[in-house]
XYZ file of C-alpha atoms in Angstrom:
723
model
C -0.019 -0.019 0.313
C 1.640 3.177 -1.082
C 0.962 6.781 -0.548
C -0.470 8.526 -3.085
C -0.931 12.432 -2.468
C -1.950 14.908 0.415
C -5.175 17.190 0.378
C -5.994 20.132 2.155
C -7.629 23.527 2.065
C -5.602 26.047 0.230
C -6.625 28.544 3.014
C -5.497 26.353 5.972
C -2.660 24.043 5.268
C -1.797 21.314 7.899
C 1.334 22.584 8.827
C 2.340 19.587 11.585
C 1.521 16.985 8.885
C 3.439 18.400 6.264
C 6.470 18.913 8.775
C 5.900 15.380 9.861
C 6.030 13.621 6.238
C 9.013 16.236 5.626
C 10.876 14.619 9.248
C 9.935 10.718 7.986
C 11.392 11.749 4.784
C 8.161 11.138 2.697
C 7.773 12.819 -0.726
C 4.180 13.043 -1.673
C 2.229 15.301 -4.196
C -0.182 17.853 -2.396
C -3.523 18.707 -3.713
C -4.678 22.322 -1.991
C -8.007 22.168 -3.453
C -10.504 21.205 -0.708
C -13.358 23.459 0.466
C -12.429 25.604 3.427
C -12.880 24.198 6.832
C -12.260 20.610 5.395
C -10.101 18.494 7.403
C -6.954 17.317 5.305
C -6.859 13.737 3.811
C -4.294 11.315 3.200
C -4.787 9.429 -0.209
C -3.529 5.510 -0.455
C -3.378 3.828 -3.834
C -5.793 1.034 -3.113
C -8.494 3.627 -2.520
C -8.040 3.953 1.333
C -7.968 7.253 2.905
C -7.230 8.664 6.677
C -8.725 12.192 7.588
C -7.890 14.705 10.054
C -4.584 16.186 11.933
C -4.630 13.959 14.579
C -4.990 10.728 12.438
C -2.746 11.829 9.605
C 0.200 12.717 12.505
C 0.020 9.632 14.194
C 0.262 7.947 10.909
C 3.530 9.414 10.031
C 4.896 8.885 13.899
C 4.092 5.346 13.725
C 5.943 5.253 10.098
C 9.058 7.413 11.399
C 9.256 5.787 15.007
C 8.271 9.442 16.613
C 5.371 7.650 18.411
C 5.400 6.630 22.416
C 7.320 3.672 23.722
C 4.785 2.368 25.566
C 0.660 2.802 25.917
C 0.968 5.815 28.713
C 3.304 7.649 26.253
C 0.889 7.090 23.245
C -1.534 8.710 26.029
C 0.178 11.691 26.251
C 1.004 12.220 22.951
C -2.843 11.991 22.005
C -3.419 14.727 25.085
C -0.928 17.202 22.995
C -2.318 16.378 19.678
C -5.815 17.552 20.918
C -4.312 20.413 22.927
C -2.379 21.825 19.696
C -5.716 23.441 17.994
C -6.099 25.757 20.979
C -2.771 27.628 19.312
C -5.206 28.407 16.436
C -7.634 29.820 18.964
C -6.894 33.813 18.974
C -8.391 34.339 22.610
C -6.603 31.365 23.999
C -2.872 31.692 22.603
C -1.318 33.255 24.965
C -3.016 31.216 27.758
C -1.825 28.166 26.009
C 1.965 29.866 25.431
C 1.547 30.103 29.661
C 0.495 26.132 30.032
C 3.454 25.253 27.771
C 6.196 27.758 29.416
C 4.948 26.150 32.807
C 5.096 22.570 31.720
C 8.498 23.017 29.770
C 10.474 24.319 33.208
C 12.453 21.186 33.436
C 11.481 19.053 30.563
C 13.876 18.966 27.020
C 10.739 17.522 24.974
C 6.857 17.028 25.604
C 6.689 13.443 26.372
C 9.221 11.521 28.205
C 12.828 12.279 27.053
C 12.556 11.873 22.972
C 11.347 14.201 20.078
C 7.947 12.720 18.968
C 4.768 14.076 16.868
C 3.429 15.630 20.058
C 6.410 18.196 20.088
C 5.837 18.613 16.078
C 2.094 19.095 16.655
C 2.872 21.840 18.749
C 5.977 23.544 17.355
C 4.054 23.976 13.863
C 1.300 25.501 15.948
C 3.510 28.026 17.075
C 5.000 28.582 13.771
C 1.795 28.622 12.038
C 0.471 31.703 14.524
C 3.334 33.854 12.564
C 3.975 37.322 14.200
C 1.860 36.436 17.367
C 4.185 33.955 18.032
C 7.806 35.868 16.877
C 6.803 38.587 19.005
C 6.203 36.831 22.013
C 9.395 35.048 21.272
C 10.894 38.295 21.099
C 9.741 39.820 23.956
C 11.432 36.686 26.261
C 7.834 36.322 28.300
C 8.100 32.667 27.983
C 11.619 31.667 28.262
C 11.075 27.870 28.684
C 8.874 27.418 25.561
C 11.243 29.802 23.555
C 14.335 27.720 24.211
C 11.982 24.515 23.982
C 11.112 25.975 20.239
C 14.582 27.027 19.291
C 15.976 23.442 20.221
C 13.666 21.950 18.072
C 14.540 24.286 14.807
C 18.209 23.561 16.050
C 17.923 19.998 15.642
C 15.233 20.123 12.802
C 15.763 23.507 11.223
C 16.534 22.019 7.675
C 13.027 20.372 7.353
C 10.926 22.842 9.438
C 12.165 25.804 7.706
C 11.674 24.371 4.426
C 7.921 23.560 5.260
C 7.302 27.161 7.012
C 8.981 28.875 4.051
C 6.233 27.120 1.649
C 3.429 27.486 3.469
C 3.431 29.789 6.649
C 1.372 33.083 5.085
C -0.972 30.867 3.219
C -3.598 30.686 6.160
C -6.402 32.728 4.924
C -5.173 32.865 1.013
C -8.459 31.193 -0.040
C -9.812 34.881 -0.583
C -6.869 35.517 -3.494
C -8.120 35.835 -7.085
C -5.962 32.759 -7.947
C -7.980 29.369 -8.386
C -6.870 26.844 -5.375
C -7.007 24.302 -8.161
C -4.409 25.597 -9.896
C -2.068 24.817 -6.670
C -2.440 21.112 -7.025
C 0.271 18.699 -6.986
C 3.080 20.952 -5.931
C 4.779 18.070 -3.435
C 4.893 18.861 0.370
C 8.369 20.818 -0.135
C 6.151 23.501 -2.128
C 8.466 24.012 -4.871
C 6.427 26.417 -6.573
C 5.068 28.310 -3.711
C 6.021 32.221 -4.489
C 8.951 33.598 -1.998
C 8.326 36.076 0.366
C 5.266 34.902 1.751
C 6.855 33.695 4.927
C 8.125 36.681 7.033
C 9.974 34.584 9.935
C 12.421 35.404 12.081
C 14.104 38.065 9.822
C 11.286 39.359 8.230
C 12.965 40.462 5.051
C 13.010 39.054 1.798
C 16.082 38.956 -0.803
C 15.424 40.925 -3.696
C 13.882 39.242 -6.713
C 14.556 35.694 -4.614
C 12.293 32.615 -6.389
C 11.761 29.677 -4.703
C 14.164 26.815 -5.303
C 16.546 29.219 -7.645
C 18.491 30.929 -4.797
C 22.073 30.082 -4.836
C 24.465 31.716 -1.796
C 28.082 31.849 -0.921
C 29.731 31.778 2.623
C 33.020 32.876 1.519
C 35.699 32.875 4.486
C 39.435 33.888 3.940
C 41.771 30.804 5.121
C 43.764 33.259 7.503
C 42.407 32.226 10.848
C 39.232 30.280 12.605
C 36.206 31.163 12.471
C 34.972 33.595 15.214
C 31.363 34.544 16.181
C 31.096 37.663 13.869
C 31.609 34.837 10.272
C 29.141 32.741 12.311
C 26.557 35.622 11.582
C 27.333 35.216 7.995
C 27.249 31.701 7.777
C 24.030 31.428 9.649
C 22.125 33.814 7.650
C 23.475 32.162 4.579
C 22.112 28.923 5.548
C 18.831 30.653 6.935
C 17.818 32.573 3.153
C 19.276 29.399 1.698
C 16.444 27.057 3.562
C 13.798 29.697 3.310
C 13.776 29.930 -0.547
C 14.571 26.176 -0.870
C 17.961 27.124 -2.226
C 21.795 26.236 -1.882
C 24.903 27.272 -0.392
C 28.417 26.581 -1.163
C 31.697 27.121 0.878
C 33.975 29.495 -1.229
C 37.604 29.694 0.504
C 38.626 33.018 -0.405
C 42.469 32.155 -1.070
C 44.189 34.706 -2.865
C 46.786 36.081 -0.351
C 49.357 32.935 0.450
C 51.304 35.481 2.773
C 48.008 34.890 5.675
C 46.637 31.567 4.831
C 47.340 27.771 5.393
C 45.822 24.226 5.039
C 45.552 24.250 9.222
C 42.752 27.422 8.732
C 41.371 25.475 5.726
C 40.824 22.423 7.993
C 39.750 24.410 11.264
C 37.099 26.399 9.008
C 35.559 23.320 7.730
C 35.452 21.891 11.365
C 33.938 25.131 12.513
C 31.210 25.513 9.691
C 30.389 21.548 10.481
C 29.854 22.407 14.508
C 27.507 24.813 13.308
C 25.615 22.672 11.473
C 25.700 24.193 8.040
C 24.416 22.451 5.140
C 26.682 23.224 2.106
C 26.306 21.712 -1.394
C 30.057 21.945 -2.019
C 33.384 23.427 -1.313
C 35.443 25.499 -4.187
C 38.444 27.465 -3.844
C 38.664 31.024 -5.804
C 42.134 29.717 -6.388
C 40.306 27.147 -9.020
C 40.011 30.393 -11.196
C 43.106 31.468 -11.073
C 43.626 30.744 -14.923
C 40.173 32.496 -15.707
C 41.188 35.776 -13.507
C 44.510 35.730 -15.202
C 42.621 36.028 -18.344
C 40.171 38.152 -17.561
C 42.693 40.496 -16.067
C 44.756 40.473 -19.622
C 41.116 41.508 -21.482
C 40.807 44.104 -19.118
C 44.348 45.442 -20.177
C 43.634 44.697 -23.492
C 40.373 46.905 -23.433
C 41.999 49.633 -21.724
C 39.850 48.826 -18.760
C 43.109 48.297 -16.604
C 46.352 49.288 -16.411
C 49.731 48.216 -14.720
C 51.224 50.487 -12.254
C 54.688 50.724 -10.331
C 53.773 53.879 -7.929
C 54.848 52.772 -4.148
C 52.085 51.639 -2.469
C 51.890 54.692 0.114
C 52.332 56.950 -2.791
C 48.986 55.024 -4.539
C 47.045 55.228 -1.487
C 47.778 59.102 -1.007
C 46.732 59.870 -4.714
C 43.628 57.872 -4.517
C 42.402 60.004 -1.213
C 43.402 63.166 -3.133
C 42.214 62.015 -6.647
C 45.040 62.559 -8.204
C 45.817 60.177 -11.474
C 48.841 58.133 -11.911
C 51.583 58.550 -14.269
C 50.943 55.213 -15.261
C 47.355 55.573 -15.866
C 47.752 56.548 -19.757
C 50.358 54.368 -20.478
C 49.997 52.430 -23.788
C 47.765 49.091 -23.998
C 51.277 47.436 -25.457
C 53.205 48.960 -22.508
C 50.808 47.329 -20.111
C 50.832 44.298 -21.202
C 54.758 43.890 -21.620
C 54.612 45.043 -17.320
C 52.052 42.337 -16.818
C 54.039 39.754 -18.497
C 57.003 40.611 -16.376
C 54.447 40.293 -13.444
C 53.724 37.070 -14.173
C 56.930 35.795 -14.520
C 57.824 37.408 -11.535
C 60.834 39.414 -12.282
C 62.627 42.211 -10.728
C 60.942 44.551 -12.700
C 57.456 42.687 -12.229
C 57.413 42.831 -8.260
C 57.333 46.901 -8.731
C 53.755 46.710 -9.822
C 50.459 45.971 -9.701
C 47.409 45.931 -12.296
C 44.626 48.685 -11.470
C 41.532 49.268 -12.878
C 40.746 52.070 -14.940
C 37.474 53.548 -12.987
C 37.135 56.792 -11.942
C 39.850 58.499 -10.137
C 37.304 61.235 -9.338
C 34.507 59.629 -8.194
C 33.366 60.847 -4.576
C 33.137 57.146 -3.731
C 36.964 56.499 -3.235
C 36.717 52.536 -3.522
C 36.217 53.404 -7.839
C 39.385 55.520 -7.625
C 41.244 52.862 -9.614
C 41.391 49.770 -7.231
C 43.931 47.595 -7.301
C 43.333 44.166 -9.537
C 46.749 42.172 -8.863
C 49.713 42.161 -6.810
C 53.057 40.378 -7.849
C 53.926 37.742 -4.714
C 56.584 35.144 -5.286
C 55.203 33.309 -1.931
C 53.970 29.729 -2.519
C 50.253 29.019 -2.090
C 49.251 26.597 0.500
C 47.358 24.339 -1.698
C 49.800 21.847 -3.212
C 48.301 21.859 -6.388
C 49.107 25.341 -6.908
C 52.604 25.641 -4.544
C 54.731 27.910 -6.799
C 52.943 27.935 -9.829
C 51.783 31.328 -9.444
C 53.604 35.000 -8.982
C 50.661 36.980 -9.335
C 47.661 36.842 -6.900
C 44.096 38.539 -7.514
C 42.355 40.974 -4.918
C 39.641 40.211 -3.407
C 37.950 43.447 -4.972
C 38.858 41.599 -8.301
C 38.149 38.302 -7.546
C 34.899 37.998 -5.893
C 32.630 39.795 -8.127
C 34.045 37.382 -11.040
C 33.790 33.934 -9.084
C 30.245 35.069 -7.676
C 29.342 35.798 -10.828
C 30.532 32.338 -12.836
C 29.677 29.894 -9.802
C 25.754 30.973 -10.534
C 25.968 32.822 -6.919
C 22.473 35.038 -7.077
C 22.895 36.748 -4.188
C 26.058 37.405 -2.151
C 25.224 38.699 1.469
C 28.058 41.096 2.900
C 28.154 43.022 6.025
C 27.199 46.616 6.056
C 30.713 47.405 6.516
C 31.209 46.798 2.371
C 28.810 49.647 1.763
C 30.916 51.891 -0.290
C 32.106 49.085 -2.234
C 29.061 47.709 -3.745
C 29.349 50.295 -6.536
C 32.537 49.084 -7.404
C 31.565 45.443 -7.315
C 28.793 45.832 -9.778
C 31.369 48.179 -11.851
C 33.636 45.375 -12.103
C 30.858 42.906 -13.031
C 29.878 45.380 -15.987
C 33.481 45.838 -17.092
C 33.805 42.063 -17.105
C 30.769 41.125 -19.067
C 29.184 39.061 -16.377
C 26.061 38.927 -14.862
C 25.059 40.927 -11.908
C 25.139 39.145 -8.446
C 22.398 40.708 -6.185
C 24.136 42.224 -3.048
C 22.495 41.773 0.131
C 23.890 43.930 3.291
C 23.353 42.940 7.050
C 24.901 44.326 10.228
C 28.128 43.194 11.477
C 28.497 41.663 14.872
C 30.203 43.157 17.194
C 30.895 42.222 20.875
C 32.028 44.395 23.789
C 35.183 43.713 24.926
C 36.042 41.977 21.992
C 38.613 42.234 19.201
C 37.124 40.262 16.357
C 40.115 41.589 13.283
C 41.828 38.293 12.740
C 45.361 40.143 12.597
C 44.724 41.449 16.156
C 43.668 37.687 17.038
C 47.089 36.315 15.133
C 48.899 38.861 17.610
C 47.640 37.483 20.573
C 48.393 34.037 19.155
C 52.158 34.617 18.051
C 52.973 36.724 21.449
C 51.505 33.615 23.445
C 49.182 35.809 25.211
C 46.555 32.704 24.552
C 46.900 29.224 24.367
C 45.835 29.176 20.845
C 43.196 29.598 18.177
C 41.092 27.889 20.356
C 41.327 29.325 23.469
C 38.527 29.860 26.015
C 39.491 33.432 26.237
C 39.202 33.825 22.226
C 35.410 34.745 20.269
C 36.586 31.962 17.527
C 33.707 29.529 17.442
C 36.422 26.718 18.880
C 37.134 29.183 21.960
C 33.579 30.184 22.750
C 32.587 26.579 22.660
C 35.344 25.163 24.608
C 34.685 27.550 27.539
C 30.668 26.111 27.659
C 28.889 27.369 24.831
C 26.467 25.419 23.310
C 25.818 25.665 19.610
C 22.171 25.954 19.752
C 22.441 28.925 22.062
C 24.835 30.440 19.575
C 22.153 29.948 16.586
C 19.310 30.831 18.827
C 21.317 34.455 19.428
C 22.267 35.251 15.971
C 18.853 34.210 14.549
C 17.279 36.536 17.463
C 19.070 38.915 15.784
C 17.536 38.761 12.176
C 19.047 40.132 9.040
C 18.617 44.161 10.200
C 21.714 46.574 8.663
C 21.527 48.319 11.800
C 24.846 48.588 13.459
C 24.886 47.230 16.843
C 27.334 46.323 19.917
C 25.970 43.217 21.497
C 26.992 41.743 25.396
C 28.087 38.883 25.961
C 25.748 38.391 28.991
C 22.515 38.099 26.556
C 24.404 35.168 24.751
C 25.385 33.380 27.770
C 21.788 33.650 29.286
C 20.565 31.958 26.558
C 23.031 29.415 26.977
C 22.186 29.176 30.903
C 18.334 28.493 29.635
C 19.760 25.521 27.551
C 22.238 23.686 29.878
C 20.688 24.391 33.402
C 17.388 22.224 32.642
C 19.603 19.270 31.948
C 23.246 19.521 33.322
C 24.208 17.199 36.045
C 24.890 18.639 39.569
C 27.966 18.010 41.003
C 29.828 19.234 44.359
C 33.380 20.913 45.116
C 35.360 22.496 48.179
C 37.845 24.983 47.390
C 40.664 23.623 48.811
C 42.633 26.594 50.192
C 41.460 26.593 54.307
C 38.876 24.183 53.667
C 37.345 23.471 56.867
C 36.370 20.061 58.878
C 32.940 19.949 60.252
C 32.822 17.311 62.631
C 29.355 15.539 63.615
C 29.365 13.960 66.678
C 26.190 12.000 66.307
C 27.173 11.354 62.463
C 27.560 7.654 60.967
C 29.936 5.777 62.939
C 30.801 3.791 59.295
C 30.681 5.887 56.337
C 27.770 4.765 54.160
C 26.330 5.504 50.451
C 23.361 6.687 49.029
C 22.613 6.633 45.497
C 20.755 9.896 44.452
C 19.887 11.805 41.303
C 22.433 13.911 39.540
C 19.336 16.544 38.488
C 16.088 16.554 40.696
C 14.258 17.284 38.145
C 15.425 15.453 34.805
C 16.343 11.686 35.320
C 18.126 11.999 32.166
C 21.037 13.124 33.697
C 21.556 10.011 35.654
C 22.876 9.424 39.126
C 25.514 9.738 41.479
C 26.653 7.947 44.672
C 26.727 10.669 47.739
C 28.957 9.243 50.753
C 27.758 10.121 54.310
C 30.621 10.581 56.803
C 30.877 12.102 60.422
C 33.435 14.216 59.413
C 32.960 16.556 56.520
C 34.427 19.473 54.799
C 33.091 22.655 54.007
C 34.193 26.156 52.277
C 36.152 28.427 54.493
C 33.590 31.388 53.179
C 30.733 29.533 54.283
C 32.581 28.268 57.921
C 33.131 31.961 58.406
C 29.703 32.927 58.102
C 28.375 30.365 60.907
C 27.727 31.280 64.424
C 27.756 28.767 67.663
C 24.723 26.961 67.870
C 23.290 28.129 64.644
C 21.434 25.644 62.828
C 22.218 25.029 58.917
C 21.399 22.938 56.353
C 23.794 20.484 54.866
C 22.358 20.030 50.669
C 21.056 16.362 50.088
C 21.443 15.559 54.012
C 19.592 17.316 56.578
C 20.217 20.001 59.019
C 22.961 20.185 61.793
C 23.589 22.700 64.794
C 27.090 23.932 65.001
C 28.077 23.780 68.535
C 32.066 24.736 68.656
C 34.236 26.803 66.408
C 37.712 26.834 66.869
C 40.626 28.805 65.427
C 44.306 28.040 65.584
C 47.432 30.009 65.883
C 47.553 29.903 61.945
C 43.963 31.106 61.407
C 42.563 27.526 60.512
C 39.376 26.857 61.478
C 37.655 23.553 62.697
C 33.939 23.091 63.564
C 32.033 20.603 65.684
C 28.260 20.098 65.539
C 25.614 17.321 65.985
C 23.083 16.488 63.031
C 19.035 17.714 63.607
C 17.890 15.675 60.591
C 14.021 16.299 61.758
C 14.710 20.145 61.395
C 13.275 22.166 58.752
C 15.184 23.384 55.690
C 12.689 26.338 55.362
C 13.820 27.800 58.842
C 17.682 28.007 57.826
C 19.875 30.903 56.596
C 22.497 28.644 55.376
C 22.508 26.075 53.034
C 26.056 24.512 52.942
C 27.791 22.149 50.204
C 29.880 19.677 51.476
C 32.129 16.260 50.828
C 32.711 13.491 52.772
C 36.229 13.316 54.375
C 37.406 10.018 52.316
C 40.413 9.265 50.301
C 37.888 9.095 47.043
C 37.653 12.927 46.464
C 39.145 14.250 43.221
C 41.369 17.014 42.664
C 39.785 20.036 40.636
C 41.450 22.801 38.758
C 38.744 25.772 38.563
C 39.839 27.997 35.456
C 37.868 31.231 35.476
C 38.274 33.841 32.595
C 38.074 37.375 31.507
C 38.140 39.695 28.782
C 41.312 40.170 26.784
C 40.773 43.872 26.330
C 39.612 46.491 29.460
C 37.633 48.811 26.844
C 33.820 47.816 25.430
C 34.534 49.101 22.549
C 37.743 50.645 20.760
C 37.546 54.467 18.916
C 38.824 54.607 15.584
C 42.666 54.722 15.270
C 43.177 53.551 18.868
C 45.847 50.888 19.670
C 44.274 47.636 21.424
C 47.688 47.263 22.714
C 47.148 50.284 25.045
C 43.805 48.539 26.629
C 45.069 44.664 27.134
C 43.515 43.121 30.272
C 46.381 42.524 32.582
C 44.362 39.378 34.405
C 42.375 37.555 31.892
C 42.512 34.131 33.690
C 42.511 32.741 37.378
C 42.984 29.140 38.751
C 41.477 27.354 42.218
C 42.404 24.455 43.641
C 39.031 22.936 44.788
C 38.106 19.174 45.887
C 35.158 17.443 44.059
C 32.916 14.410 44.646
C 34.362 10.840 43.692
C 31.580 10.662 40.321
C 33.559 13.309 38.853
C 36.133 10.546 37.870
C 33.597 9.609 35.122
C 33.163 13.296 33.401
C 34.318 13.281 29.581
C 35.898 16.172 27.957
C 33.358 18.437 26.842
C 30.697 17.476 29.288
C 28.682 20.701 31.270
C 27.828 20.218 35.008
C 27.224 22.834 37.650
C 29.004 22.640 41.072
C 26.389 23.562 43.022
C 26.278 27.212 44.332
C 29.237 27.842 42.215
C 28.300 27.883 38.721
C 28.358 26.075 35.922
C 31.906 24.725 34.033
C 32.834 22.452 31.257
C 34.942 20.209 31.253
C 38.167 20.369 29.515
C 40.658 17.994 30.782
C 38.658 14.730 32.535
C 40.055 12.538 35.432
C 43.721 10.550 34.309
C 45.068 9.700 37.772
C 44.963 10.811 41.086
C 47.786 13.299 41.298
C 46.394 14.974 37.941
C 43.272 17.466 38.436
C 40.187 17.429 36.463
C 40.261 20.746 34.732
C 36.960 22.633 34.685
C 36.221 25.897 32.642
C 33.787 28.455 34.532
C 30.722 28.867 32.128
C 29.789 32.338 32.160
C 25.915 32.390 33.299
C 24.749 36.049 32.160
C 25.318 37.456 35.235
C 27.281 40.981 35.555
C 30.836 40.199 37.274
C 33.816 41.720 38.474
C 36.821 41.118 36.866
C 39.657 38.724 38.002
C 41.975 39.267 41.092
């Protein structure tokens, strides 16, 4: 029995059903000709049909293993399928969001611990609400619901964005002049749906974009690792490609051998994969060096370019002042001769560059005869190129050429390139190539952060950091190593949208999003600072140590369990001990209350406390809730690492030297002891040390003498600098 088609009213496409089919990998024709208010119908080849959203969702859930694992979970899923239509009722929408937000407070999914058709139904209901949901989402009123929605999108964005891109905005379209019957058999992917009907997160359209025909490129220069600013460009390209059911290619802009290396190529690809960017292919500008050289030769022959031997500083001054070079009116023959000298890398050729003959009086200085080619004898990092060339094109020359011949329809560039847009189009016109649409977005700038690869390279070369993946660096590898979830980075960038307004973003906002993702699921452990730690002896404590198995996260079973040892003597932090008074009742977390009877201090200032357990006492009446560790040999050594910004100024002014604002103290190491369960941590695991914050395991347990290294993860709250 095969599926034949899916029918539904043109003004009410069943988003959840379309999404479930897409996620199940099922492609089938759609027929949007049913009468208004009719339920969707799934047609089978043997003539049988299924009707109604709930029935269709349960069918697709069954064939794709997205139903419950037992009868109780099945019943829960049915409850959520029955709840989902409430999201389409205007007056009940916000109450429904409130209910969902409360329910998702400690949950990752709606049913049990796995993704199901219940999540598809509710997610689709919110997405189908359009601007009503987007405005609530941006207001952050329902943070748990927003976190859950974002996590579903991050995991299944390819399929969900295709469905919403094709069908969100179609509700109510039956009143349009188009005959609904003409929308038949377009496929679940909505191949011919008119572009621009979905105003999702970005609420902007690419100019003259056609669904299925958009081709974009993400074109990093392999002269460093991907940083948070590049991430915005990469994710915007993916967003628009998904929205228009187009494609993204990755192109390495490898035209400057002095700065580039295979290390950077390999790590850029790693970072692109980390971000979840789905690209069609990888190309290199260097693939087109022969064609680019032919184009330069052609422009010289046509009198649209010339060879100039003016010294670089003098040339820059002439461009600023609108003064023509003495070489500008050389004959074509003279230019061709010097071009050959450049190609050969001769002594004469090394003195020259090729410039476009545009307009030296244009108010837009990017049009004042920009450089197209430079002579450079350095070998290229790609083995297949090596020392083959002695001349390399500039970005300004290569980019418009390669964009056009690779079939790019829209080139996304940050607004810092705005003044060079006219240059880009003029060069394409002079080359006789198809124009590519340019779309600008605002560059992502972060407080206390340098994003210039030249400046970041200085920190690496001068050993101010431990490589490009240092947790103090704004690189993708750096911030992920510090404990940022990629899902949080994606949500942070998508929340900004494709605005062209320049803005300076706070890191606190990003780390706040991250906290909302990790807090509901990360396991809890205990640590005591080693320096000055205080022994509390409980006179009526257990004569022999005993062990209890307790949850690693009280509200999330998926975090697993841990073994906690209870002993007569326990370690507490010095800072906590100094707050306790004699006869004060305190709460020992995960145990119960105790009353401190004696506080002793020796001549060196070391403290020792004696007390009695008072387990019948109420935790509600105590002021101090203390973390503690048993006095046993199995405790593990910890190295707790905290980090600060590399510079001390929020934003560098034009011309200001970053070397003048270097932060003298950017990391701090604190020795601590941790519970024995932390021996099982793996590199990359995120945890919370109770009352101390969130951490990521960078070096796991190896042997008793070597500490576990934990990197502190910011939680979005303003903190003072390190001391």
